[in-house]
Amino acid sequence: MHETLHMSDRRIFLRSSLLSSLALLVNKNATADAHMPSIKGKPIVISTWAPNEKANAEAWKVLEQGGKSVDAVEAGVQIPEGDPEDQSVGYGGLPDRDGFVTLDACIMNEKGDCGSVMFVESIMHPIKLARLVMDKTPHVQLVGEGALQFALANGFKKEQLLTPEAEKEWKKWLKEAKYDPMIIPDLLENKTQRGQQNNHDTIGMIAMDANGDLSGACSTSGMAFKMRGRVGDSPIIGAGLFVDNEVGAATSTGVGEEVVRICGSHTVVELMRQGNSPEQACKKAIQRLIKLRGDKVKELQVCFIAINKKGEFGGYALQKGFTFAVHSNNGSKVYTAKSIYQ
Ligand code: ASP
């Protein structure tokens, strides 16, 4: 179980204080994260992808005033949802192969309350709808037409989510209409995969408030040009997002089908429960996927971020290029995650 440390890790490990060495001896699974800062404390919010610094700033407004983490993540995630330039979340998201923008989102708080909507059309802020499912229904998940009906009955308005730019992309795709939603066609030339497109993608956001309570939210338009009705990991509690207020929280981005297979975010949280740091937990989840899938995931992107009860955080990815944004009392910062494949 105990993982061999890389050379750089080892150097830091050797330099680390007697106290942390003792802590490592006590728990064999705990390992030092060489490049992760030791920002500890609260409040703190962390999101997938660098451009989501803006989303974190919105969440921070709630957190710095002593607000609840669930309200912070709900507010934060609405930033990319409402941004037409973000082609993978909410308004402006790339459509499915039939030209429809369909959205997925979920939210979870420190009590294990959660809400999720999947395959929703015409609603700009699916995260608000997921929150409503959590707060106002006895259920966890609403899908498609039923989710839309619930939205309209609760004052949401239908909106056109397909922007001219996204429609243009879709029409470009239609020329060949090659069905491979895991890989964005124009990225093939660069041998990069979805997950690095415009350097941003699905937003997964996890936060700890001043009270020490953890929550998370996740929102996406899913894979571009996907099959109609396809849903990935993002709105699935345990896959795209998981919160356990005793241990930590985790969320994911990348090829949802692969994340679902290992119940990714729940797995990361359980690995933290076993004593792994957030970064090590994310790494071990990715390694588990590779063990299961081998070469099938060699060219796909899967990324996790996590935070624990101490306010320590980390991330890890299958492929290089995954960034995540952190906002704490030290301000806003972007990190590039380590990855298995370079
Ligand atoms: N995880 C999302 C999905 O599979 C997409 C992504 O993050 O790129 O729908």
mmCIF file of C-alpha atoms and ligand atoms in Angstrom:
data_model
loop_
_atom_site.group_PDB
_atom_site.id
_atom_site.type_symbol
_atom_site.label_atom_id
_atom_site.label_comp_id
_atom_site.label_asym_id
_atom_site.label_seq_id
_atom_site.Cartn_x
_atom_site.Cartn_y
_atom_site.Cartn_z
ATOM 1 C CA MET A 1 0.000 0.000 0.000
ATOM 2 C CA HIS A 2 2.762 2.398 0.895
ATOM 3 C CA GLU A 3 3.831 4.220 -2.214
ATOM 4 C CA THR A 4 7.450 4.880 -3.105
ATOM 5 C CA LEU A 5 8.223 8.571 -3.007
ATOM 6 C CA HIS A 6 9.621 10.288 -6.108
ATOM 7 C CA MET A 7 13.105 11.813 -5.792
ATOM 8 C CA SER A 8 11.763 15.352 -5.385
ATOM 9 C CA ASP A 9 9.252 14.110 -2.862
ATOM 10 C CA ARG A 10 12.005 12.256 -1.109
ATOM 11 C CA ARG A 11 14.192 15.353 -0.797
ATOM 12 C CA ILE A 12 11.344 17.306 0.709
ATOM 13 C CA PHE A 13 10.474 14.360 2.854
ATOM 14 C CA LEU A 14 14.004 14.303 4.221
ATOM 15 C CA ARG A 15 13.968 18.028 4.819
ATOM 16 C CA SER A 16 10.672 17.961 6.591
ATOM 17 C CA SER A 17 10.521 18.553 10.272
ATOM 18 C CA LEU A 18 10.932 15.876 12.891
ATOM 19 C CA LEU A 19 7.317 16.357 13.772
ATOM 20 C CA SER A 20 5.999 15.599 10.309
ATOM 21 C CA SER A 21 8.413 12.672 9.994
ATOM 22 C CA LEU A 22 6.932 11.274 13.145
ATOM 23 C CA ALA A 23 3.463 11.829 11.770
ATOM 24 C CA LEU A 24 4.455 9.922 8.634
ATOM 25 C CA LEU A 25 5.728 7.067 10.730
ATOM 26 C CA VAL A 26 2.491 6.933 12.621
ATOM 27 C CA ASN A 27 0.482 6.687 9.429
ATOM 28 C CA LYS A 28 2.216 4.815 6.659
ATOM 29 C CA ASN A 29 -0.196 6.037 4.030
ATOM 30 C CA ALA A 30 0.460 9.701 4.654
ATOM 31 C CA THR A 31 2.959 11.152 2.205
ATOM 32 C CA ALA A 32 4.281 14.640 1.628
ATOM 33 C CA ASP A 33 2.973 16.639 -1.349
ATOM 34 C CA ALA A 34 6.160 18.192 -2.633
ATOM 35 C CA HIS A 35 4.698 21.103 -4.518
ATOM 36 C CA MET A 36 1.580 21.719 -2.508
ATOM 37 C CA PRO A 37 1.669 24.671 -0.167
ATOM 38 C CA SER A 38 0.691 24.153 3.403
ATOM 39 C CA ILE A 39 -2.180 26.572 3.322
ATOM 40 C CA LYS A 40 -4.187 25.261 6.148
ATOM 41 C CA GLY A 41 -7.218 26.760 7.561
ATOM 42 C CA LYS A 42 -10.464 28.136 6.543
ATOM 43 C CA PRO A 43 -12.346 29.322 4.753
ATOM 44 C CA ILE A 44 -11.068 27.953 1.475
ATOM 45 C CA VAL A 45 -12.536 27.213 -1.948
ATOM 46 C CA ILE A 46 -10.991 25.192 -4.742
ATOM 47 C CA SER A 47 -12.180 24.655 -8.322
ATOM 48 C CA THR A 48 -11.198 22.673 -11.382
ATOM 49 C CA TRP A 49 -9.452 24.745 -14.105
ATOM 50 C CA ALA A 50 -7.616 28.053 -13.902
ATOM 51 C CA PRO A 51 -10.339 30.285 -15.401
ATOM 52 C CA ASN A 52 -12.543 29.321 -12.477
ATOM 53 C CA GLU A 53 -10.579 31.755 -10.331
ATOM 54 C CA LYS A 54 -13.520 34.002 -11.218
ATOM 55 C CA ALA A 55 -15.967 31.467 -9.840
ATOM 56 C CA ASN A 56 -13.874 31.122 -6.678
ATOM 57 C CA ALA A 57 -13.919 34.908 -6.217
ATOM 58 C CA GLU A 58 -17.717 34.785 -6.230
ATOM 59 C CA ALA A 59 -17.772 31.933 -3.734
ATOM 60 C CA TRP A 60 -15.254 33.809 -1.605
ATOM 61 C CA LYS A 61 -17.687 36.720 -1.194
ATOM 62 C CA VAL A 62 -19.950 34.332 0.717
ATOM 63 C CA LEU A 63 -17.144 32.603 2.624
ATOM 64 C CA GLU A 64 -15.361 35.744 3.810
ATOM 65 C CA GLN A 65 -18.555 36.985 5.389
ATOM 66 C CA GLY A 66 -18.877 33.799 7.368
ATOM 67 C CA GLY A 67 -21.463 32.310 4.992
ATOM 68 C CA LYS A 68 -22.092 28.626 4.506
ATOM 69 C CA SER A 69 -19.987 26.590 2.119
ATOM 70 C CA VAL A 70 -23.089 25.292 0.333
ATOM 71 C CA ASP A 71 -24.190 28.843 -0.472
ATOM 72 C CA ALA A 72 -20.657 29.718 -1.561
ATOM 73 C CA VAL A 73 -20.368 26.870 -4.068
ATOM 74 C CA GLU A 74 -23.854 27.491 -5.415
ATOM 75 C CA ALA A 75 -22.956 31.134 -6.039
ATOM 76 C CA GLY A 76 -19.523 30.354 -7.459
ATOM 77 C CA VAL A 77 -20.603 27.765 -9.997
ATOM 78 C CA GLN A 78 -23.108 30.203 -11.488
ATOM 79 C CA ILE A 79 -20.240 32.272 -12.897
ATOM 80 C CA PRO A 80 -19.162 29.824 -15.638
ATOM 81 C CA GLU A 81 -22.795 28.726 -16.072
ATOM 82 C CA GLY A 82 -23.717 32.257 -17.125
ATOM 83 C CA ASP A 83 -20.564 32.880 -19.173
ATOM 84 C CA PRO A 84 -21.212 32.437 -22.920
ATOM 85 C CA GLU A 85 -17.504 32.069 -23.573
ATOM 86 C CA ASP A 86 -17.242 28.965 -21.449
ATOM 87 C CA GLN A 87 -18.143 26.261 -23.949
ATOM 88 C CA SER A 88 -18.364 23.416 -21.487
ATOM 89 C CA VAL A 89 -20.668 24.747 -18.763
ATOM 90 C CA GLY A 90 -24.174 26.258 -18.931
ATOM 91 C CA TYR A 91 -24.997 29.042 -21.401
ATOM 92 C CA GLY A 92 -22.693 28.783 -24.423
ATOM 93 C CA GLY A 93 -21.948 25.108 -23.810
ATOM 94 C CA LEU A 94 -21.332 22.976 -26.903
ATOM 95 C CA PRO A 95 -24.457 21.019 -27.858
ATOM 96 C CA ASP A 96 -25.053 17.317 -28.271
ATOM 97 C CA ARG A 97 -24.760 15.764 -31.737
ATOM 98 C CA ASP A 98 -28.327 16.802 -32.549
ATOM 99 C CA GLY A 99 -27.632 20.428 -31.693
ATOM 100 C CA PHE A 100 -29.237 20.607 -28.237
ATOM 101 C CA VAL A 101 -27.447 22.030 -25.203
ATOM 102 C CA THR A 102 -28.170 19.660 -22.309
ATOM 103 C CA LEU A 103 -26.860 20.385 -18.831
ATOM 104 C CA ASP A 104 -25.938 18.362 -15.737
ATOM 105 C CA ALA A 105 -25.252 19.633 -12.215
ATOM 106 C CA CYS A 106 -25.193 18.534 -8.601
ATOM 107 C CA ILE A 107 -24.624 19.942 -5.136
ATOM 108 C CA MET A 108 -23.903 18.370 -1.745
ATOM 109 C CA ASN A 109 -23.603 19.857 1.734
ATOM 110 C CA GLU A 110 -21.992 18.879 5.025
ATOM 111 C CA LYS A 111 -25.031 16.919 6.189
ATOM 112 C CA GLY A 112 -25.084 14.616 3.192
ATOM 113 C CA ASP A 113 -28.013 16.504 1.696
ATOM 114 C CA CYS A 114 -27.675 16.506 -2.057
ATOM 115 C CA GLY A 115 -29.504 17.386 -5.238
ATOM 116 C CA SER A 116 -28.834 16.691 -8.870
ATOM 117 C CA VAL A 117 -30.286 17.468 -12.275
ATOM 118 C CA MET A 118 -29.351 15.734 -15.494
ATOM 119 C CA PHE A 119 -30.122 16.190 -19.180
ATOM 120 C CA VAL A 120 -31.800 19.537 -18.521
ATOM 121 C CA GLU A 121 -32.466 21.920 -21.378
ATOM 122 C CA SER A 122 -33.151 25.687 -21.499
ATOM 123 C CA ILE A 123 -32.201 26.426 -17.880
ATOM 124 C CA MET A 124 -29.175 28.653 -17.551
ATOM 125 C CA HIS A 125 -28.307 27.806 -13.953
ATOM 126 C CA PRO A 126 -28.752 24.072 -13.400
ATOM 127 C CA ILE A 127 -26.878 24.363 -10.104
ATOM 128 C CA LYS A 128 -29.723 26.477 -8.699
ATOM 129 C CA LEU A 129 -32.129 23.795 -9.847
ATOM 130 C CA ALA A 130 -30.031 21.067 -8.216
ATOM 131 C CA ARG A 131 -30.097 23.084 -4.992
ATOM 132 C CA LEU A 132 -33.867 23.290 -5.229
ATOM 133 C CA VAL A 133 -34.117 19.523 -5.709
ATOM 134 C CA MET A 134 -32.019 19.182 -2.553
ATOM 135 C CA ASP A 135 -33.979 21.721 -0.502
ATOM 136 C CA LYS A 136 -37.539 21.275 -1.731
ATOM 137 C CA THR A 137 -38.050 17.664 -2.744
ATOM 138 C CA PRO A 138 -37.676 14.325 -0.985
ATOM 139 C CA HIS A 139 -35.501 13.231 -3.935
ATOM 140 C CA VAL A 140 -31.898 13.475 -5.008
ATOM 141 C CA GLN A 141 -32.063 13.366 -8.817
ATOM 142 C CA LEU A 142 -34.410 14.812 -11.428
ATOM 143 C CA VAL A 143 -33.875 14.220 -15.113
ATOM 144 C CA GLY A 144 -34.803 15.822 -18.438
ATOM 145 C CA GLU A 145 -38.413 16.812 -18.971
ATOM 146 C CA GLY A 146 -39.303 16.294 -15.297
ATOM 147 C CA ALA A 147 -36.438 18.495 -14.170
ATOM 148 C CA LEU A 148 -37.554 21.170 -16.626
ATOM 149 C CA GLN A 149 -41.159 21.002 -15.391
ATOM 150 C CA PHE A 150 -39.931 21.338 -11.818
ATOM 151 C CA ALA A 151 -37.823 24.343 -12.836
ATOM 152 C CA LEU A 152 -40.680 26.127 -14.595
ATOM 153 C CA ALA A 153 -43.027 25.439 -11.688
ATOM 154 C CA ASN A 154 -40.510 27.127 -9.419
ATOM 155 C CA GLY A 155 -40.059 30.339 -11.339
ATOM 156 C CA PHE A 156 -37.153 29.455 -13.639
ATOM 157 C CA LYS A 157 -37.450 30.841 -17.166
ATOM 158 C CA LYS A 158 -36.667 28.974 -20.377
ATOM 159 C CA GLU A 159 -33.682 30.491 -22.159
ATOM 160 C CA GLN A 160 -31.860 29.863 -25.414
ATOM 161 C CA LEU A 161 -28.550 28.359 -24.331
ATOM 162 C CA LEU A 162 -27.082 27.673 -27.765
ATOM 163 C CA THR A 163 -24.911 30.665 -28.654
ATOM 164 C CA PRO A 164 -24.006 31.479 -32.287
ATOM 165 C CA GLU A 165 -20.385 30.473 -31.529
ATOM 166 C CA ALA A 166 -21.376 27.075 -30.133
ATOM 167 C CA GLU A 167 -23.714 26.535 -33.077
ATOM 168 C CA LYS A 168 -20.838 27.322 -35.442
ATOM 169 C CA GLU A 169 -18.657 24.716 -33.726
ATOM 170 C CA TRP A 170 -21.442 22.165 -33.993
ATOM 171 C CA LYS A 171 -21.935 22.864 -37.712
ATOM 172 C CA LYS A 172 -18.210 22.467 -38.232
ATOM 173 C CA TRP A 173 -18.393 19.121 -36.445
ATOM 174 C CA LEU A 174 -21.433 18.087 -38.502
ATOM 175 C CA LYS A 175 -19.388 18.131 -41.716
ATOM 176 C CA GLU A 176 -17.701 14.909 -40.675
ATOM 177 C CA ALA A 177 -20.004 14.037 -37.795
ATOM 178 C CA LYS A 178 -17.468 11.552 -36.530
ATOM 179 C CA TYR A 179 -18.867 10.184 -33.310
ATOM 180 C CA ASP A 180 -16.066 10.273 -30.816
ATOM 181 C CA PRO A 181 -17.177 12.581 -28.034
ATOM 182 C CA MET A 182 -14.233 11.605 -25.847
ATOM 183 C CA ILE A 183 -11.953 13.445 -28.218
ATOM 184 C CA ILE A 184 -12.593 16.932 -29.529
ATOM 185 C CA PRO A 185 -11.841 16.797 -33.289
ATOM 186 C CA ASP A 186 -9.857 19.999 -33.615
ATOM 187 C CA LEU A 187 -7.675 18.964 -30.714
ATOM 188 C CA LEU A 188 -6.580 15.781 -32.415
ATOM 189 C CA GLU A 189 -3.924 17.586 -34.390
ATOM 190 C CA ASN A 190 -2.255 18.645 -31.184
ATOM 191 C CA LYS A 191 -2.691 15.193 -29.696
ATOM 192 C CA THR A 192 -4.466 16.739 -26.765
ATOM 193 C CA GLN A 193 -7.825 15.696 -25.427
ATOM 194 C CA ARG A 194 -10.893 17.380 -24.116
ATOM 195 C CA GLY A 195 -9.981 18.630 -20.721
ATOM 196 C CA GLN A 196 -7.374 20.918 -22.115
ATOM 197 C CA GLN A 197 -9.609 22.732 -24.522
ATOM 198 C CA ASN A 198 -9.223 26.460 -23.878
ATOM 199 C CA ASN A 199 -7.650 25.281 -20.694
ATOM 200 C CA HIS A 200 -10.990 24.933 -18.984
ATOM 201 C CA ASP A 201 -13.842 22.513 -18.716
ATOM 202 C CA THR A 202 -16.502 21.272 -16.279
ATOM 203 C CA ILE A 203 -16.502 23.190 -13.043
ATOM 204 C CA GLY A 204 -16.190 21.137 -9.881
ATOM 205 C CA MET A 205 -15.974 23.348 -6.797
ATOM 206 C CA ILE A 206 -15.409 22.287 -3.188
ATOM 207 C CA ALA A 207 -15.238 24.587 -0.185
ATOM 208 C CA MET A 208 -14.810 24.709 3.570
ATOM 209 C CA ASP A 209 -16.440 27.576 5.422
ATOM 210 C CA ALA A 210 -15.333 29.419 8.562
ATOM 211 C CA ASN A 211 -17.284 26.898 10.584
ATOM 212 C CA GLY A 212 -15.230 24.052 9.113
ATOM 213 C CA ASP A 213 -18.142 22.628 7.119
ATOM 214 C CA LEU A 214 -17.526 21.213 3.659
ATOM 215 C CA SER A 215 -19.739 21.385 0.560
ATOM 216 C CA GLY A 216 -19.347 20.978 -3.170
ATOM 217 C CA ALA A 217 -21.001 21.687 -6.499
ATOM 218 C CA CYS A 218 -20.396 20.542 -10.037
ATOM 219 C CA SER A 219 -21.831 21.774 -13.352
ATOM 220 C CA THR A 220 -21.244 20.914 -17.001
ATOM 221 C CA SER A 221 -22.687 20.773 -20.482
ATOM 222 C CA GLY A 222 -20.963 17.403 -20.717
ATOM 223 C CA MET A 223 -19.057 16.012 -23.644
ATOM 224 C CA ALA A 224 -19.426 18.105 -26.768
ATOM 225 C CA PHE A 225 -21.461 16.430 -29.547
ATOM 226 C CA LYS A 226 -22.440 13.576 -27.239
ATOM 227 C CA MET A 227 -25.330 11.201 -27.935
ATOM 228 C CA ARG A 228 -28.680 12.668 -27.052
ATOM 229 C CA GLY A 229 -29.443 11.742 -23.466
ATOM 230 C CA ARG A 230 -25.856 10.965 -22.529
ATOM 231 C CA VAL A 231 -24.986 11.862 -18.931
ATOM 232 C CA GLY A 232 -21.456 11.691 -17.531
ATOM 233 C CA ASP A 233 -20.046 11.772 -14.030
ATOM 234 C CA SER A 234 -20.631 15.403 -13.161
ATOM 235 C CA PRO A 235 -24.202 15.231 -11.764
ATOM 236 C CA ILE A 236 -23.700 11.840 -10.110
ATOM 237 C CA ILE A 237 -23.092 12.039 -6.390
ATOM 238 C CA GLY A 238 -20.070 9.877 -5.617
ATOM 239 C CA ALA A 239 -18.692 10.098 -9.150
ATOM 240 C CA GLY A 240 -18.424 13.793 -10.088
ATOM 241 C CA LEU A 241 -18.682 15.066 -6.529
ATOM 242 C CA PHE A 242 -18.609 13.748 -3.003
ATOM 243 C CA VAL A 243 -18.551 15.369 0.423
ATOM 244 C CA ASP A 244 -18.033 13.687 3.776
ATOM 245 C CA ASN A 245 -17.860 16.324 6.458
ATOM 246 C CA GLU A 246 -15.779 14.079 8.724
ATOM 247 C CA VAL A 247 -13.081 13.565 6.100
ATOM 248 C CA GLY A 248 -13.077 15.844 3.084
ATOM 249 C CA ALA A 249 -14.540 16.554 -0.331
ATOM 250 C CA ALA A 250 -13.557 15.747 -3.905
ATOM 251 C CA THR A 251 -14.700 16.512 -7.430
ATOM 252 C CA SER A 252 -13.670 15.623 -10.948
ATOM 253 C CA THR A 253 -13.398 16.703 -14.555
ATOM 254 C CA GLY A 254 -12.533 14.780 -17.698
ATOM 255 C CA VAL A 255 -14.080 11.752 -19.361
ATOM 256 C CA GLY A 256 -17.080 11.057 -17.170
ATOM 257 C CA GLU A 257 -17.505 7.451 -18.272
ATOM 258 C CA GLU A 258 -14.120 6.648 -16.740
ATOM 259 C CA VAL A 259 -14.830 8.546 -13.512
ATOM 260 C CA VAL A 260 -18.134 6.695 -13.038
ATOM 261 C CA ARG A 261 -16.394 3.310 -13.350
ATOM 262 C CA ILE A 262 -14.363 3.918 -10.207
ATOM 263 C CA CYS A 263 -16.967 6.042 -8.412
ATOM 264 C CA GLY A 264 -14.170 8.585 -8.549
ATOM 265 C CA SER A 265 -14.917 11.353 -6.052
ATOM 266 C CA HIS A 266 -16.152 8.943 -3.404
ATOM 267 C CA THR A 267 -13.017 6.885 -3.925
ATOM 268 C CA VAL A 268 -10.839 9.963 -3.397
ATOM 269 C CA VAL A 269 -12.651 10.797 -0.155
ATOM 270 C CA GLU A 270 -12.288 7.219 1.087
ATOM 271 C CA LEU A 271 -8.579 7.311 0.274
ATOM 272 C CA MET A 272 -8.276 10.461 2.382
ATOM 273 C CA ARG A 273 -10.115 8.660 5.175
ATOM 274 C CA GLN A 274 -7.355 6.043 5.048
ATOM 275 C CA GLY A 275 -4.808 8.763 5.794
ATOM 276 C CA ASN A 276 -3.735 9.891 2.338
ATOM 277 C CA SER A 277 -3.180 13.567 1.679
ATOM 278 C CA PRO A 278 -5.587 15.123 -0.853
ATOM 279 C CA GLU A 279 -2.993 14.914 -3.640
ATOM 280 C CA GLN A 280 -2.068 11.320 -2.868
ATOM 281 C CA ALA A 281 -5.736 10.366 -2.695
ATOM 282 C CA CYS A 282 -6.355 11.901 -6.141
ATOM 283 C CA LYS A 283 -3.279 10.139 -7.513
ATOM 284 C CA LYS A 284 -4.287 6.756 -6.122
ATOM 285 C CA ALA A 285 -7.765 7.086 -7.636
ATOM 286 C CA ILE A 286 -6.168 7.752 -11.039
ATOM 287 C CA GLN A 287 -3.839 4.775 -10.553
ATOM 288 C CA ARG A 288 -6.827 2.601 -9.742
ATOM 289 C CA LEU A 289 -8.394 3.651 -13.041
ATOM 290 C CA ILE A 290 -5.235 2.790 -14.952
ATOM 291 C CA LYS A 291 -5.098 -0.599 -13.249
ATOM 292 C CA LEU A 292 -8.674 -1.245 -14.294
ATOM 293 C CA ARG A 293 -8.535 0.161 -17.816
ATOM 294 C CA GLY A 294 -4.923 0.047 -18.925
ATOM 295 C CA ASP A 295 -4.348 1.375 -22.429
ATOM 296 C CA LYS A 296 -7.994 2.311 -22.839
ATOM 297 C CA VAL A 297 -7.382 5.465 -20.799
ATOM 298 C CA LYS A 298 -3.933 6.211 -22.139
ATOM 299 C CA GLU A 299 -5.156 9.057 -24.305
ATOM 300 C CA LEU A 300 -8.045 10.289 -22.199
ATOM 301 C CA GLN A 301 -8.094 12.940 -19.549
ATOM 302 C CA VAL A 302 -9.390 12.397 -15.995
ATOM 303 C CA CYS A 303 -8.656 14.830 -13.164
ATOM 304 C CA PHE A 304 -9.535 15.084 -9.492
ATOM 305 C CA ILE A 305 -9.218 17.779 -6.856
ATOM 306 C CA ALA A 306 -9.739 17.275 -3.140
ATOM 307 C CA ILE A 307 -9.702 19.059 0.186
ATOM 308 C CA ASN A 308 -9.526 17.597 3.686
ATOM 309 C CA LYS A 309 -10.824 18.741 7.053
ATOM 310 C CA LYS A 310 -7.576 20.527 7.813
ATOM 311 C CA GLY A 311 -8.038 22.705 4.748
ATOM 312 C CA GLU A 312 -5.212 20.938 2.901
ATOM 313 C CA PHE A 313 -5.881 20.473 -0.794
ATOM 314 C CA GLY A 314 -4.460 18.838 -3.879
ATOM 315 C CA GLY A 315 -5.172 17.549 -7.355
ATOM 316 C CA TYR A 316 -3.934 14.948 -9.803
ATOM 317 C CA ALA A 317 -4.606 14.092 -13.447
ATOM 318 C CA LEU A 318 -4.078 11.347 -15.994
ATOM 319 C CA GLN A 319 -2.612 13.750 -18.568
ATOM 320 C CA LYS A 320 -0.586 16.874 -18.112
ATOM 321 C CA GLY A 321 -2.157 20.311 -18.382
ATOM 322 C CA PHE A 322 -4.761 20.129 -15.648
ATOM 323 C CA THR A 323 -4.983 23.293 -13.585
ATOM 324 C CA PHE A 324 -7.015 24.145 -10.534
ATOM 325 C CA ALA A 325 -7.742 27.395 -8.725
ATOM 326 C CA VAL A 326 -7.642 27.977 -4.983
ATOM 327 C CA HIS A 327 -8.937 30.938 -3.000
ATOM 328 C CA SER A 328 -8.074 31.276 0.683
ATOM 329 C CA ASN A 329 -7.072 33.958 3.154
ATOM 330 C CA ASN A 330 -3.834 34.113 1.138
ATOM 331 C CA GLY A 331 -5.727 35.262 -1.953
ATOM 332 C CA SER A 332 -6.237 33.498 -5.261
ATOM 333 C CA LYS A 333 -3.776 31.108 -6.823
ATOM 334 C CA VAL A 334 -3.665 28.654 -9.709
ATOM 335 C CA TYR A 335 -1.838 25.315 -9.507
ATOM 336 C CA THR A 336 -0.874 22.873 -12.205
ATOM 337 C CA ALA A 337 -1.544 19.326 -11.083
ATOM 338 C CA LYS A 338 0.969 16.548 -11.483
ATOM 339 C CA SER A 339 -0.074 13.812 -13.877
ATOM 340 C CA ILE A 340 0.681 10.186 -14.622
ATOM 341 C CA TYR A 341 1.354 10.723 -18.348
ATOM 342 C CA GLN A 342 3.467 13.628 -19.521
HETATM 343 N N1 ASP B 1 -16.867 15.204 -16.799
HETATM 344 C C1 ASP B 1 -17.684 15.802 -17.827
HETATM 345 C C2 ASP B 1 -18.559 14.759 -18.443
HETATM 346 O O1 ASP B 1 -18.119 13.641 -18.615
HETATM 347 C C3 ASP B 1 -16.927 16.463 -18.909
HETATM 348 C C4 ASP B 1 -15.642 17.107 -18.570
HETATM 349 O O2 ASP B 1 -15.335 17.395 -17.438
HETATM 350 O O3 ASP B 1 -14.899 17.352 -19.515
HETATM 351 O O4 ASP B 1 -19.653 15.073 -18.808
#
